[in-house]
PDB file of C-alpha atoms in Angstrom:
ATOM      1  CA  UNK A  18     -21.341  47.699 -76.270  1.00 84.00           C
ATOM      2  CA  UNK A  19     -19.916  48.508 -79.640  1.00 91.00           C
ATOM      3  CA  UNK A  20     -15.932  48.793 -79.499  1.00 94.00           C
ATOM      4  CA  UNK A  21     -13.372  49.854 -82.296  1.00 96.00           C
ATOM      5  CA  UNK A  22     -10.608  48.024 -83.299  1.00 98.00           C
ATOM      6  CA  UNK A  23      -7.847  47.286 -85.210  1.00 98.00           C
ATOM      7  CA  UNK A  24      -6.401  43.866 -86.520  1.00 98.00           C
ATOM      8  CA  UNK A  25      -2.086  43.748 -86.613  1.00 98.00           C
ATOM      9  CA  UNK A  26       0.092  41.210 -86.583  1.00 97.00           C
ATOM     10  CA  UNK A  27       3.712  40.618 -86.130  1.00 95.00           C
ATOM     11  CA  UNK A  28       5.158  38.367 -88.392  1.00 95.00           C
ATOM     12  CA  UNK A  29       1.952  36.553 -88.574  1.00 94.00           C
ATOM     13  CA  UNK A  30       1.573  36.090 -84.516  1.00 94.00           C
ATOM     14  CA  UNK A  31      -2.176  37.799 -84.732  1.00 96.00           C
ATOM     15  CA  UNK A  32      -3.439  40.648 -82.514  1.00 98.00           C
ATOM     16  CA  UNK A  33      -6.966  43.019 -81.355  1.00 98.00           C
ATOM     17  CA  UNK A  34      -6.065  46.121 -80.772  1.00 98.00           C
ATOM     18  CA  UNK A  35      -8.524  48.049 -78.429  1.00 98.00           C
ATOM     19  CA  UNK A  36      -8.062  51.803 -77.750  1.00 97.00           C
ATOM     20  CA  UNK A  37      -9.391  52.072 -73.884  1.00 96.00           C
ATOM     21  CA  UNK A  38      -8.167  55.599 -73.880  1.00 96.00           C
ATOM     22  CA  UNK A  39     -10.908  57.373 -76.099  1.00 94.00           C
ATOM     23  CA  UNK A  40     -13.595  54.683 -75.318  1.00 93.00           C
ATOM     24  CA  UNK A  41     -14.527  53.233 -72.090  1.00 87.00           C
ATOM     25  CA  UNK A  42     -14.245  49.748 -72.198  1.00 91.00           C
ATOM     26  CA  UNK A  43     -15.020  46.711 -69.693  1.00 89.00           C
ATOM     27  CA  UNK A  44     -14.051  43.697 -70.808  1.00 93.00           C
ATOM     28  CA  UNK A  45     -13.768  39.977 -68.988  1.00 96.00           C
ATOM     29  CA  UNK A  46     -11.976  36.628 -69.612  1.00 96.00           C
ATOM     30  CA  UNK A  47     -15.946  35.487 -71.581  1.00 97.00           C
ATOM     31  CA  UNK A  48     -15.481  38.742 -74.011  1.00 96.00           C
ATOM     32  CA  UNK A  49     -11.776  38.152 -74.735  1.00 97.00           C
ATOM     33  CA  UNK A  50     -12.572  34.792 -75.733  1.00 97.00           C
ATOM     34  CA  UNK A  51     -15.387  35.585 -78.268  1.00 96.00           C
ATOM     35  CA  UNK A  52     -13.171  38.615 -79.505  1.00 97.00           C
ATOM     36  CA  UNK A  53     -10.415  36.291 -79.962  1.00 97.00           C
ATOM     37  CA  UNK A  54     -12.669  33.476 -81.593  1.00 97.00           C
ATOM     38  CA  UNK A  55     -12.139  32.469 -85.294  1.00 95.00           C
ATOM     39  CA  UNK A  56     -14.927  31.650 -85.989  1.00 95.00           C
ATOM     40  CA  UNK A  57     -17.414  33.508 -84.043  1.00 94.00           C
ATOM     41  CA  UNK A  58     -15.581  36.948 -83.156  1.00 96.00           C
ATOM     42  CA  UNK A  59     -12.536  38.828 -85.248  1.00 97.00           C
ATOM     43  CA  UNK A  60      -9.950  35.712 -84.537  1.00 97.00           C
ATOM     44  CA  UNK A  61      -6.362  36.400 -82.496  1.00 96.00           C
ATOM     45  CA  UNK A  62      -3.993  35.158 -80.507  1.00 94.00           C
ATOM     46  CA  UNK A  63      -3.637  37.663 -78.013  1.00 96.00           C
ATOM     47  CA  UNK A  64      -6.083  40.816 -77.659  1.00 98.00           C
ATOM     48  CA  UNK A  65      -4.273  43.640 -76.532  1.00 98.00           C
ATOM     49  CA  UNK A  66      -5.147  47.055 -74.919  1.00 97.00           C
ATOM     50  CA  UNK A  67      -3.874  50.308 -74.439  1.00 98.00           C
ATOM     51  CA  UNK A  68      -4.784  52.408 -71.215  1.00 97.00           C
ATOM     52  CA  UNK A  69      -3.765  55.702 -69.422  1.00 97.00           C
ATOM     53  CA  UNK A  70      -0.595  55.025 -67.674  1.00 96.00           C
ATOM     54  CA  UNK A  71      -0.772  54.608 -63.673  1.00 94.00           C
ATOM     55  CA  UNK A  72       2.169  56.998 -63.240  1.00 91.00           C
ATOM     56  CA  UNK A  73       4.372  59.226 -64.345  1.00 94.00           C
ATOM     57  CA  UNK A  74       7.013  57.937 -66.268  1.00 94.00           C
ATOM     58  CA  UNK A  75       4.886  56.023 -68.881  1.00 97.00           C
ATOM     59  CA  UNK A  76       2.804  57.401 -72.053  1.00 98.00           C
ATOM     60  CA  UNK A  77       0.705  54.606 -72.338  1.00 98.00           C
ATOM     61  CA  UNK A  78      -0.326  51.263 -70.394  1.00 97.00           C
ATOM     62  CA  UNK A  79      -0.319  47.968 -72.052  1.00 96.00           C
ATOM     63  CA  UNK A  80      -1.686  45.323 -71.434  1.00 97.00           C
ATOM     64  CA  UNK A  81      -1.964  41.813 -72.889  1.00 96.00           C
ATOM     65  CA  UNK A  82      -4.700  39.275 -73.239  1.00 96.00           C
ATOM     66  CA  UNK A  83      -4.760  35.756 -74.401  1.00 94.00           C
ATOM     67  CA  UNK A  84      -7.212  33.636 -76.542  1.00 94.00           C
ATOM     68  CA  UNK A  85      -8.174  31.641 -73.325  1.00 94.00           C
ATOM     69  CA  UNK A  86      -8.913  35.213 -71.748  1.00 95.00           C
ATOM     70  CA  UNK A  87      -5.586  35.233 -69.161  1.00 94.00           C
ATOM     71  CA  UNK A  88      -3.805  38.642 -68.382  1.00 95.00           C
ATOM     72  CA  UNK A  89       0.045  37.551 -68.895  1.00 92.00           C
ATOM     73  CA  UNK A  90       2.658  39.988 -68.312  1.00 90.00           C
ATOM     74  CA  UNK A  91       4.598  40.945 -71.547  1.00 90.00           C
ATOM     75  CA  UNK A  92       4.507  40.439 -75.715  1.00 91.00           C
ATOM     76  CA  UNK A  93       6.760  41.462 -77.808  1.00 92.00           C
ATOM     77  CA  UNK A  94       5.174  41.063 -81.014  1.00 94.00           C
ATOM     78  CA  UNK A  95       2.255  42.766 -79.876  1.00 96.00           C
ATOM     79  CA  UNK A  96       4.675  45.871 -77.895  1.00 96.00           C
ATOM     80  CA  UNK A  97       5.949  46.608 -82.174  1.00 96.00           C
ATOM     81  CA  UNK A  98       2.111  46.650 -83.229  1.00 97.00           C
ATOM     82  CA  UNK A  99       1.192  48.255 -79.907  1.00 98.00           C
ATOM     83  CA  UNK A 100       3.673  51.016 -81.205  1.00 97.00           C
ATOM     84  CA  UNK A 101       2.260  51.942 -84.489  1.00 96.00           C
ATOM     85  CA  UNK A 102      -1.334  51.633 -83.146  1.00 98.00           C
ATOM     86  CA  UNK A 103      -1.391  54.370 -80.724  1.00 97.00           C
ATOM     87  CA  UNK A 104       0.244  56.573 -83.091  1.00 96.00           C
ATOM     88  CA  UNK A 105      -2.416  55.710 -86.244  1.00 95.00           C
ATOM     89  CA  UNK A 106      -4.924  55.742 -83.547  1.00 96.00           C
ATOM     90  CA  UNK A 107      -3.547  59.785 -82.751  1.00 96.00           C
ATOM     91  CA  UNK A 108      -3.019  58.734 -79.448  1.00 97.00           C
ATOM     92  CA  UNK A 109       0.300  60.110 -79.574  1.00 97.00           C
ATOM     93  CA  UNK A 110       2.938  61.703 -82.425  1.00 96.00           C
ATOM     94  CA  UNK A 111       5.745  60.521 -80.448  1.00 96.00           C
ATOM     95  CA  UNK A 112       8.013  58.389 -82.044  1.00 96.00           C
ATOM     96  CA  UNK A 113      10.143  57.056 -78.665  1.00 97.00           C
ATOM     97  CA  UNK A 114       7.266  55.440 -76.519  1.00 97.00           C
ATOM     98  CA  UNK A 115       7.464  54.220 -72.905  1.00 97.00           C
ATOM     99  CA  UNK A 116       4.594  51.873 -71.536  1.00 97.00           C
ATOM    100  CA  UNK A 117       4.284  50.343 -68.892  1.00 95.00           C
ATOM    101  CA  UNK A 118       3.230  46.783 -68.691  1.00 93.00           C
ATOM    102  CA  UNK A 119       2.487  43.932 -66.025  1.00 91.00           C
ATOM    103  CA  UNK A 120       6.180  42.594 -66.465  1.00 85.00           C
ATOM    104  CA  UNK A 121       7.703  45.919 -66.354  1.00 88.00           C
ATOM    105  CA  UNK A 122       8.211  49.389 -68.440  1.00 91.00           C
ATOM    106  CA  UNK A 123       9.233  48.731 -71.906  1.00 92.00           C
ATOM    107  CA  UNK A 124      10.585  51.261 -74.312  1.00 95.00           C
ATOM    108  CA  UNK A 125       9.286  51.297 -77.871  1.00 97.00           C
ATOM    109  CA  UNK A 126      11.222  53.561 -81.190  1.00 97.00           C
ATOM    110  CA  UNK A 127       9.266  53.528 -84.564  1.00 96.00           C
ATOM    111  CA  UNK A 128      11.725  53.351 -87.373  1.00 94.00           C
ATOM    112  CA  UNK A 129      11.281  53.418 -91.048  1.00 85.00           C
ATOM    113  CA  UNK A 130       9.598  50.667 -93.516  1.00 85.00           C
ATOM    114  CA  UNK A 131       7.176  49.809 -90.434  1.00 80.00           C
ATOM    115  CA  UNK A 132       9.765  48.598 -88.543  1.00 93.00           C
ATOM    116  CA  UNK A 133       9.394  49.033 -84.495  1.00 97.00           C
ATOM    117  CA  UNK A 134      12.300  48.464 -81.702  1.00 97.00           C
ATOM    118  CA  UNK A 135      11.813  47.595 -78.481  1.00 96.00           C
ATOM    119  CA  UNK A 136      14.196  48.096 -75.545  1.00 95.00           C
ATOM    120  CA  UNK A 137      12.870  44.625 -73.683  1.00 92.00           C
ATOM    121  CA  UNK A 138      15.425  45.075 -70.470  1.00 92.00           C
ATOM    122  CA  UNK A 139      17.453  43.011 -68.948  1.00 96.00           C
ATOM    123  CA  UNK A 140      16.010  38.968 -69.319  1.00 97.00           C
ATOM    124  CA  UNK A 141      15.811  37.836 -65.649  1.00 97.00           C
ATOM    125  CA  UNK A 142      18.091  34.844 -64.850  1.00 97.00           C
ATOM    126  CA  UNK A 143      17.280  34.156 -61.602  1.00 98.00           C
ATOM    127  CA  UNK A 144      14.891  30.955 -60.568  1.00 98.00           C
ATOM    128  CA  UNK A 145      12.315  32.322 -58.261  1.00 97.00           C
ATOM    129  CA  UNK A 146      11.784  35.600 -60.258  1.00 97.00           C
ATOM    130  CA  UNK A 147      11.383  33.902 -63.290  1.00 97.00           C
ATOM    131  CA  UNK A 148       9.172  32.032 -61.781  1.00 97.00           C
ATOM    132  CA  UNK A 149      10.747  28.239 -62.201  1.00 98.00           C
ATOM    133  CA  UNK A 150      11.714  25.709 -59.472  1.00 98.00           C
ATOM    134  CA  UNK A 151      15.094  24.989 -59.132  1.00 98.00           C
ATOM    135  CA  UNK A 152      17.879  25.375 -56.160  1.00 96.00           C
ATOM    136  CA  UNK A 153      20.076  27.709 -57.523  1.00 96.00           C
ATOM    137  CA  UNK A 154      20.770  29.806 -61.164  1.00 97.00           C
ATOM    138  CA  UNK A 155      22.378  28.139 -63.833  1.00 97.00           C
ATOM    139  CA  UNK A 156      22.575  28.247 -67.449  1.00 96.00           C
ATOM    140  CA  UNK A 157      20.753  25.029 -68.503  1.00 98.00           C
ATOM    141  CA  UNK A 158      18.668  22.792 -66.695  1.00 98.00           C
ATOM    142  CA  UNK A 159      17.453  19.053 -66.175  1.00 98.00           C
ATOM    143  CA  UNK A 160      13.377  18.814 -66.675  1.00 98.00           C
ATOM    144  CA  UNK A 161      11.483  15.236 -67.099  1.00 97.00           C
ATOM    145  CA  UNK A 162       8.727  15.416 -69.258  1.00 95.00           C
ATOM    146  CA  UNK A 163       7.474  12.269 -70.826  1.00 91.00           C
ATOM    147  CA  UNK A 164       9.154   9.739 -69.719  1.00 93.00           C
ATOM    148  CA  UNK A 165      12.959  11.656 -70.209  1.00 96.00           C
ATOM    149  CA  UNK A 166      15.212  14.408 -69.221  1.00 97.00           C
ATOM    150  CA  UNK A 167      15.484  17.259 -71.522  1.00 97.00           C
ATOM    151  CA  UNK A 168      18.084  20.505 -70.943  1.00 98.00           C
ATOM    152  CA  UNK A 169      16.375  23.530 -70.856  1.00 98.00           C
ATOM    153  CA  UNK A 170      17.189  27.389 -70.154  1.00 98.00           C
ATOM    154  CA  UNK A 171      14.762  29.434 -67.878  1.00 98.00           C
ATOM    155  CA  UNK A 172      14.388  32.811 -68.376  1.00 98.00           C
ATOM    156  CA  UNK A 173      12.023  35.380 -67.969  1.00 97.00           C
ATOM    157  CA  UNK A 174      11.520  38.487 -70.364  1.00 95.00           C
ATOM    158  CA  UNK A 175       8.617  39.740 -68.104  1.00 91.00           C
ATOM    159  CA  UNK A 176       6.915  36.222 -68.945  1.00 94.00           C
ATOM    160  CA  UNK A 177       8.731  33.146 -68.695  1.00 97.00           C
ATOM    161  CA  UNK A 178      10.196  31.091 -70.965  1.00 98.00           C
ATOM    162  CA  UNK A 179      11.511  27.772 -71.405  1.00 98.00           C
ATOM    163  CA  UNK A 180      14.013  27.162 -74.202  1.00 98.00           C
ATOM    164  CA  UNK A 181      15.027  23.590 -75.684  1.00 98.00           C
ATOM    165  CA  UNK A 182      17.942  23.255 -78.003  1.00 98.00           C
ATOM    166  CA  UNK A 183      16.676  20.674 -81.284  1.00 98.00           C
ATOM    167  CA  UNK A 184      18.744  19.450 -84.014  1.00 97.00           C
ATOM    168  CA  UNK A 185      15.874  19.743 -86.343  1.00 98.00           C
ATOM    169  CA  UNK A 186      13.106  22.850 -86.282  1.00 97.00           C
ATOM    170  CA  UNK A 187      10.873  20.802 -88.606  1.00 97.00           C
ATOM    171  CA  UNK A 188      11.021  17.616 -86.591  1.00 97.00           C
ATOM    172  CA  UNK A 189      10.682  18.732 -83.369  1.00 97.00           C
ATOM    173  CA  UNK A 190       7.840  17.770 -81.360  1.00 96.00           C
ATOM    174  CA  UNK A 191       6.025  20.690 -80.414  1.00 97.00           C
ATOM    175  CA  UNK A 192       2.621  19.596 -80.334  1.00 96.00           C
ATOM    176  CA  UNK A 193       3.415  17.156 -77.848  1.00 96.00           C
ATOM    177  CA  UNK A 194       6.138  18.089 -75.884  1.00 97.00           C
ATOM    178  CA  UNK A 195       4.939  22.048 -75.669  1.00 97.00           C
ATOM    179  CA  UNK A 196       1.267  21.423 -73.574  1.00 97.00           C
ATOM    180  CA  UNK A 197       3.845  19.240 -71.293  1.00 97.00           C
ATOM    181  CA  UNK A 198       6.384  21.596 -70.542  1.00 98.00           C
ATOM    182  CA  UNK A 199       3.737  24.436 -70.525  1.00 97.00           C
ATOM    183  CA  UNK A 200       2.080  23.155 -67.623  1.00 97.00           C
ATOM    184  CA  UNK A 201       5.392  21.820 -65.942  1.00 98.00           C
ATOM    185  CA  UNK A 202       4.955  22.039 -61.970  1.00 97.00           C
ATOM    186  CA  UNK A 203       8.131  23.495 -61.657  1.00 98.00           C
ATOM    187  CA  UNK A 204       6.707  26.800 -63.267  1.00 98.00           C
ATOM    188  CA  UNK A 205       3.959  27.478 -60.925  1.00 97.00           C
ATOM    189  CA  UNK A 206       2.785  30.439 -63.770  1.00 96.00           C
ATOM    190  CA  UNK A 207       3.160  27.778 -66.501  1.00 97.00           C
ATOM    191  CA  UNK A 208       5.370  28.843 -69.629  1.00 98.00           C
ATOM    192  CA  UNK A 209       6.279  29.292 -73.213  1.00 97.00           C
ATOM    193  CA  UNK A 210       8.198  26.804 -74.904  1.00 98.00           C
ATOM    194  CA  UNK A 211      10.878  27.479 -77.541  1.00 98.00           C
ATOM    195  CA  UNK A 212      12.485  25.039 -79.563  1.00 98.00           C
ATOM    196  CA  UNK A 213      16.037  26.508 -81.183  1.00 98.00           C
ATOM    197  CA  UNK A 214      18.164  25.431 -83.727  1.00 98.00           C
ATOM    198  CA  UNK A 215      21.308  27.127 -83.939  1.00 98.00           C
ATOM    199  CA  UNK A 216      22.534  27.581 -87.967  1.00 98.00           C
ATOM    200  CA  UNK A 217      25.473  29.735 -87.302  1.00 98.00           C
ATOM    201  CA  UNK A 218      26.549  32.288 -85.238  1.00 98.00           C
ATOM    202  CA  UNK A 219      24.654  35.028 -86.180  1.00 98.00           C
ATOM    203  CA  UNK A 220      21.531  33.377 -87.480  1.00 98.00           C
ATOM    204  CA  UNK A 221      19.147  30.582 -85.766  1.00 98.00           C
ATOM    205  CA  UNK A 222      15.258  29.230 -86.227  1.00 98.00           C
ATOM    206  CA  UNK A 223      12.760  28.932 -83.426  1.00 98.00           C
ATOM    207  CA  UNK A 224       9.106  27.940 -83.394  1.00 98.00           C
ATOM    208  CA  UNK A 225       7.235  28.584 -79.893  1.00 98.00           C
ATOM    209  CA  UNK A 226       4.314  27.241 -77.848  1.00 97.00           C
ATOM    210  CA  UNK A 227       3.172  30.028 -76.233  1.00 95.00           C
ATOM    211  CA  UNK A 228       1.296  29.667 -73.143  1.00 93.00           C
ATOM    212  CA  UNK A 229      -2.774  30.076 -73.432  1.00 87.00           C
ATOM    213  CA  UNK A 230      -2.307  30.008 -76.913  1.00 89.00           C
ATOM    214  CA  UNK A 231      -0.969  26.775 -78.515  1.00 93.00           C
ATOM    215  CA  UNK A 232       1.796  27.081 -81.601  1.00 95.00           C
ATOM    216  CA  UNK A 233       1.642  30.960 -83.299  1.00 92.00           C
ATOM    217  CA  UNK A 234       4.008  32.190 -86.254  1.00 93.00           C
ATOM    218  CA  UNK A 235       5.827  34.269 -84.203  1.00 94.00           C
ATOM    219  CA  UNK A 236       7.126  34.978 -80.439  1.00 94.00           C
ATOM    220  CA  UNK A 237       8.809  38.333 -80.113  1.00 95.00           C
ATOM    221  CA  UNK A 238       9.739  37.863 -76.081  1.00 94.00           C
ATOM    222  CA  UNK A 239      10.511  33.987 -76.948  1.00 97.00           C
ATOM    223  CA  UNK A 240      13.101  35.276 -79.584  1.00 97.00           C
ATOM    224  CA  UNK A 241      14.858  37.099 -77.150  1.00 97.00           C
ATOM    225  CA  UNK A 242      14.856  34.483 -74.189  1.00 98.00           C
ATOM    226  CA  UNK A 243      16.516  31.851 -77.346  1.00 98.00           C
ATOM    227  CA  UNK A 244      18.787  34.638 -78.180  1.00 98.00           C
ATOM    228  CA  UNK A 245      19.644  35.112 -74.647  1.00 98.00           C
ATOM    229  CA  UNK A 246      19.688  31.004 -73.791  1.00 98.00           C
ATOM    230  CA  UNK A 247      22.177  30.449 -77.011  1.00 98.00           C
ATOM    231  CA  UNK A 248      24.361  33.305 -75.974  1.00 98.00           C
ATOM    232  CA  UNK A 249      24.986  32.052 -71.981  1.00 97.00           C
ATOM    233  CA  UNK A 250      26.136  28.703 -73.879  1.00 97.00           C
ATOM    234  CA  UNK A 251      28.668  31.146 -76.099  1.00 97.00           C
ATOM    235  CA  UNK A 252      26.814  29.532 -79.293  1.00 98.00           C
ATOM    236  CA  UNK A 253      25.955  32.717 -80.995  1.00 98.00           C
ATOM    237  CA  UNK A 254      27.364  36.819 -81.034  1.00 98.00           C
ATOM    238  CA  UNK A 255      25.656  39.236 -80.070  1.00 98.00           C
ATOM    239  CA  UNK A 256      22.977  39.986 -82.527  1.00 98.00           C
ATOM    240  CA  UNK A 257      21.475  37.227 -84.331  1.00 98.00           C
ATOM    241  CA  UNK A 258      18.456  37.032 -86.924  1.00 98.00           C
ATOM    242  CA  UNK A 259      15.923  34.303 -85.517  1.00 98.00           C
ATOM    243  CA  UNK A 260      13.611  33.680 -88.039  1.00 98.00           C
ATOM    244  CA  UNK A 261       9.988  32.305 -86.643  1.00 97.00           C
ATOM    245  CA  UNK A 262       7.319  30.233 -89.245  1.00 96.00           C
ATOM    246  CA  UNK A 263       5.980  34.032 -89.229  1.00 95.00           C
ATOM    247  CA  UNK A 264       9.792  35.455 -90.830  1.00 96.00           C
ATOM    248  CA  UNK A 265      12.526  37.308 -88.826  1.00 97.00           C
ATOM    249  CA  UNK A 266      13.653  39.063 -86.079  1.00 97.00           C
ATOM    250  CA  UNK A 267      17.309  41.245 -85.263  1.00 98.00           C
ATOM    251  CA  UNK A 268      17.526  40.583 -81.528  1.00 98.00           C
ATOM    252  CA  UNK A 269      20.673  42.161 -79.744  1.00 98.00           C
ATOM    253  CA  UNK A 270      22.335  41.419 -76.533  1.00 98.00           C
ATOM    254  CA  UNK A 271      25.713  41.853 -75.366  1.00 96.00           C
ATOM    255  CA  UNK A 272      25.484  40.086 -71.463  1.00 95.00           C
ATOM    256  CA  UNK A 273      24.247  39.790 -68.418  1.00 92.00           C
ATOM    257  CA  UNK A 274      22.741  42.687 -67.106  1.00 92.00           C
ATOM    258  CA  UNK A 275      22.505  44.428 -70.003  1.00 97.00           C
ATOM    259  CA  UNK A 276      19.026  44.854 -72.192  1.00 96.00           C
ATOM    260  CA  UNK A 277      18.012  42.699 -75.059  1.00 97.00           C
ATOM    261  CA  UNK A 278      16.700  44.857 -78.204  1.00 97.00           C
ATOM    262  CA  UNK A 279      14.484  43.541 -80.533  1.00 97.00           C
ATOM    263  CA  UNK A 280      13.638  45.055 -83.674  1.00 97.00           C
ATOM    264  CA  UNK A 281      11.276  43.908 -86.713  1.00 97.00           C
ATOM    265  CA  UNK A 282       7.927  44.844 -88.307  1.00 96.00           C
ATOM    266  CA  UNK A 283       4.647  45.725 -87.175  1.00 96.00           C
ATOM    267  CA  UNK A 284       1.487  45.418 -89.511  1.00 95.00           C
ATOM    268  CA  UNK A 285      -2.422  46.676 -89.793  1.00 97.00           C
ATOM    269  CA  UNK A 286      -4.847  44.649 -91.453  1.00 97.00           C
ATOM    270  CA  UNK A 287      -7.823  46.335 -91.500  1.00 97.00           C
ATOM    271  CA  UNK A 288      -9.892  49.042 -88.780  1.00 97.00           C
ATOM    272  CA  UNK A 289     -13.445  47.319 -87.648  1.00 97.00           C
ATOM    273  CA  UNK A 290     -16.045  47.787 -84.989  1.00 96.00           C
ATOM    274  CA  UNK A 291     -17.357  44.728 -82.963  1.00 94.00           C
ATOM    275  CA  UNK A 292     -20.567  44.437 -80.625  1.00 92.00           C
ATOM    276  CA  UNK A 293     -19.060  42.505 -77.104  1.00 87.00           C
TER     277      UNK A 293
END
C-alpha cells in the first residue's frame, strides 16, 4: 500500500502525518513501528492521523500513535502540527478547528508566523481519572522509585503525567529515573515524566520522558501538566514560557477548573510517499 505523508515537528518533538480522509488507510502496531523507524522507515516519535469525526461537533478526528505502535490518548505538539496539516493538506480552510481525540475534544486556532493554539481543557486532578493510585486528591505526592521517595504531581491532560520538581534541568536523571516512574504500578496506563525547574515566576525549563517513546525535544501536554503542577504550589502566575531542549512554549492557566492554553509553533519538513 503506498500512503502520503508529511513530516512536522513541534519544537523538534518529531511527527508522520497521515491523511486517512482522502486515502483509505489500515494500519497496525507492526506498520507504525517501521513508519516510525529511523533507520528503516521515515523516523518519528509519534505517527499521527487524521480521520472523519464520529459525530457532530468535531471537524476532524485525531488520533495519536507512538514509536512502539500504542494508541495514547492526547499530544499536544502533534494537535499544533495536526492544525496546519489538514489545512495544507485542503482538508479544511478553517482557521478555528475542533477534533476530537481519545482523551477528549480539543480546540485548535492557527495564528500568524506558524504559530498554532490549542484550547487543551481543564487538566484533570483527580486520582482515579487520571489514572494514578492514591487515596484521595492532593497537590503533590510521595512515590518510591529506586530505593527513595520523590514528590510528584499527577495530572492528566487527556494522558497522564507525572511531574518532579529538580534543582538542576541538566543534572537530572532522566534516563534512569524516567523508564522507572514510567512504568510505576501506581499508574496502571504507565506515564510521562517531567522534570521542572522553576527560574522565576513567569518562566521555567522542563525536559520529558514520554511514555512509548523515551526522552523527545519537546512535550506540548507535559508543558501544561508542569505549568499546571507549579501553579497548585503558587510557584509561578498564570502564563509562563517553559522552554523544552526543542525551544518554548506560552502555556496559560488561571485555576482549577478552568482550561490550560497552549500556544507555539508548528513546522513541515518535507511531503513524501511511503510503501507500508
Amino acid at each position: 500500500m503506498r500512503v502520503k505523508f508529511s513530516k512536522m515537528h513541534g519544537l523538534g518533538n518529531d511527527f508522520v502525518m497521515l491523511d486517512g480522509i482522502s486515502q483509505r488507510l489500515k494500519l497496525s502496531p507492526d506498520k507504525i513501528r517501521r513508519i516510525a523507524n529511523r533507520r528503516l522507515g521515515i523516523g518519528c516519535d509519534q505517527v499521527l492521523l487524521a480521520e472523519p469525526p464520529r459525530g457532530p461537533d468535531a471537524d476532524f478526528r485525531y488520533r495519536i500513535f507512538n514509536a512502539d505502535g500504542s494508541e495514547v490518548e492526547n499530544c499536544g505538539n502533534g494537535a499544533r502540527c495536526f492544525a496546519r496539516f489538514v489545512r495544507e493538506r485542503r482538508l479544511t480552510g478553517k482557521k478555528r478547528l475542533t477534533v476530537e481525540t481519545a482523551g477528549g475534544m480539543l480546540h485548535l486556532r492557527v495564528l500568524d508566523n506558524d504559530q498554532v493554539s490549542v484550547d487543551m481543557g481543564a487538566p484533570v486532578l483527580e486520582p482515579e481519572k487520571i489514572p494514578f493510585n492514591a487515596d484521595r486528591r492532593a497537590d503533590s505526592y510521595p512515590l518510591e522509585a529506586h530505593d527513595e521517595t520523590y514528590t510528584i504531581g499527577a495530572i492528566s491532560m487527556g494522558n497522564p503525567h507525572a511531574v518532579l520538581l529538580v534543582d538542576d534541568i541538566h543534572s537530572a536523571p532522566v534516563e534512569s529515573l524516567g523508564p522507572s516512574i514510567e512504568a510505576h504500578p501506581r499508574f496502571p496506563q504507565k506515564v510521562n515524566v517531567g522534570f521542572l525547574q522553576i527560574d522565576s515566576r513567569t518562566q521555567a525549563q522542563l525536559r520529558v520522558f514520554e511514555r512509548g517513546v523515551g526522552e523527545t525535544r519537546a512535550c506540548g501536554t507535559g508543558a501544561c501538566a508542569a505549568m499546571v503542577y507549579a501553579r497548585l504550589r503558587n510557584l509561578v502566575d498564570d502564563q509562563v514560557e517553559v522552554r523544552l531542549p526543542g525551544g518554548p512554549l506560552t502555556i496559560h492557566w488561571s485555576g482549577p477548573g478552568q482550561p490550560v492554553t497552549m500556544t507555539g509553533p508548528a513546522t513541515t519538513v518535507f511531503h513524501g510517499q511511503i510503501i507500508i
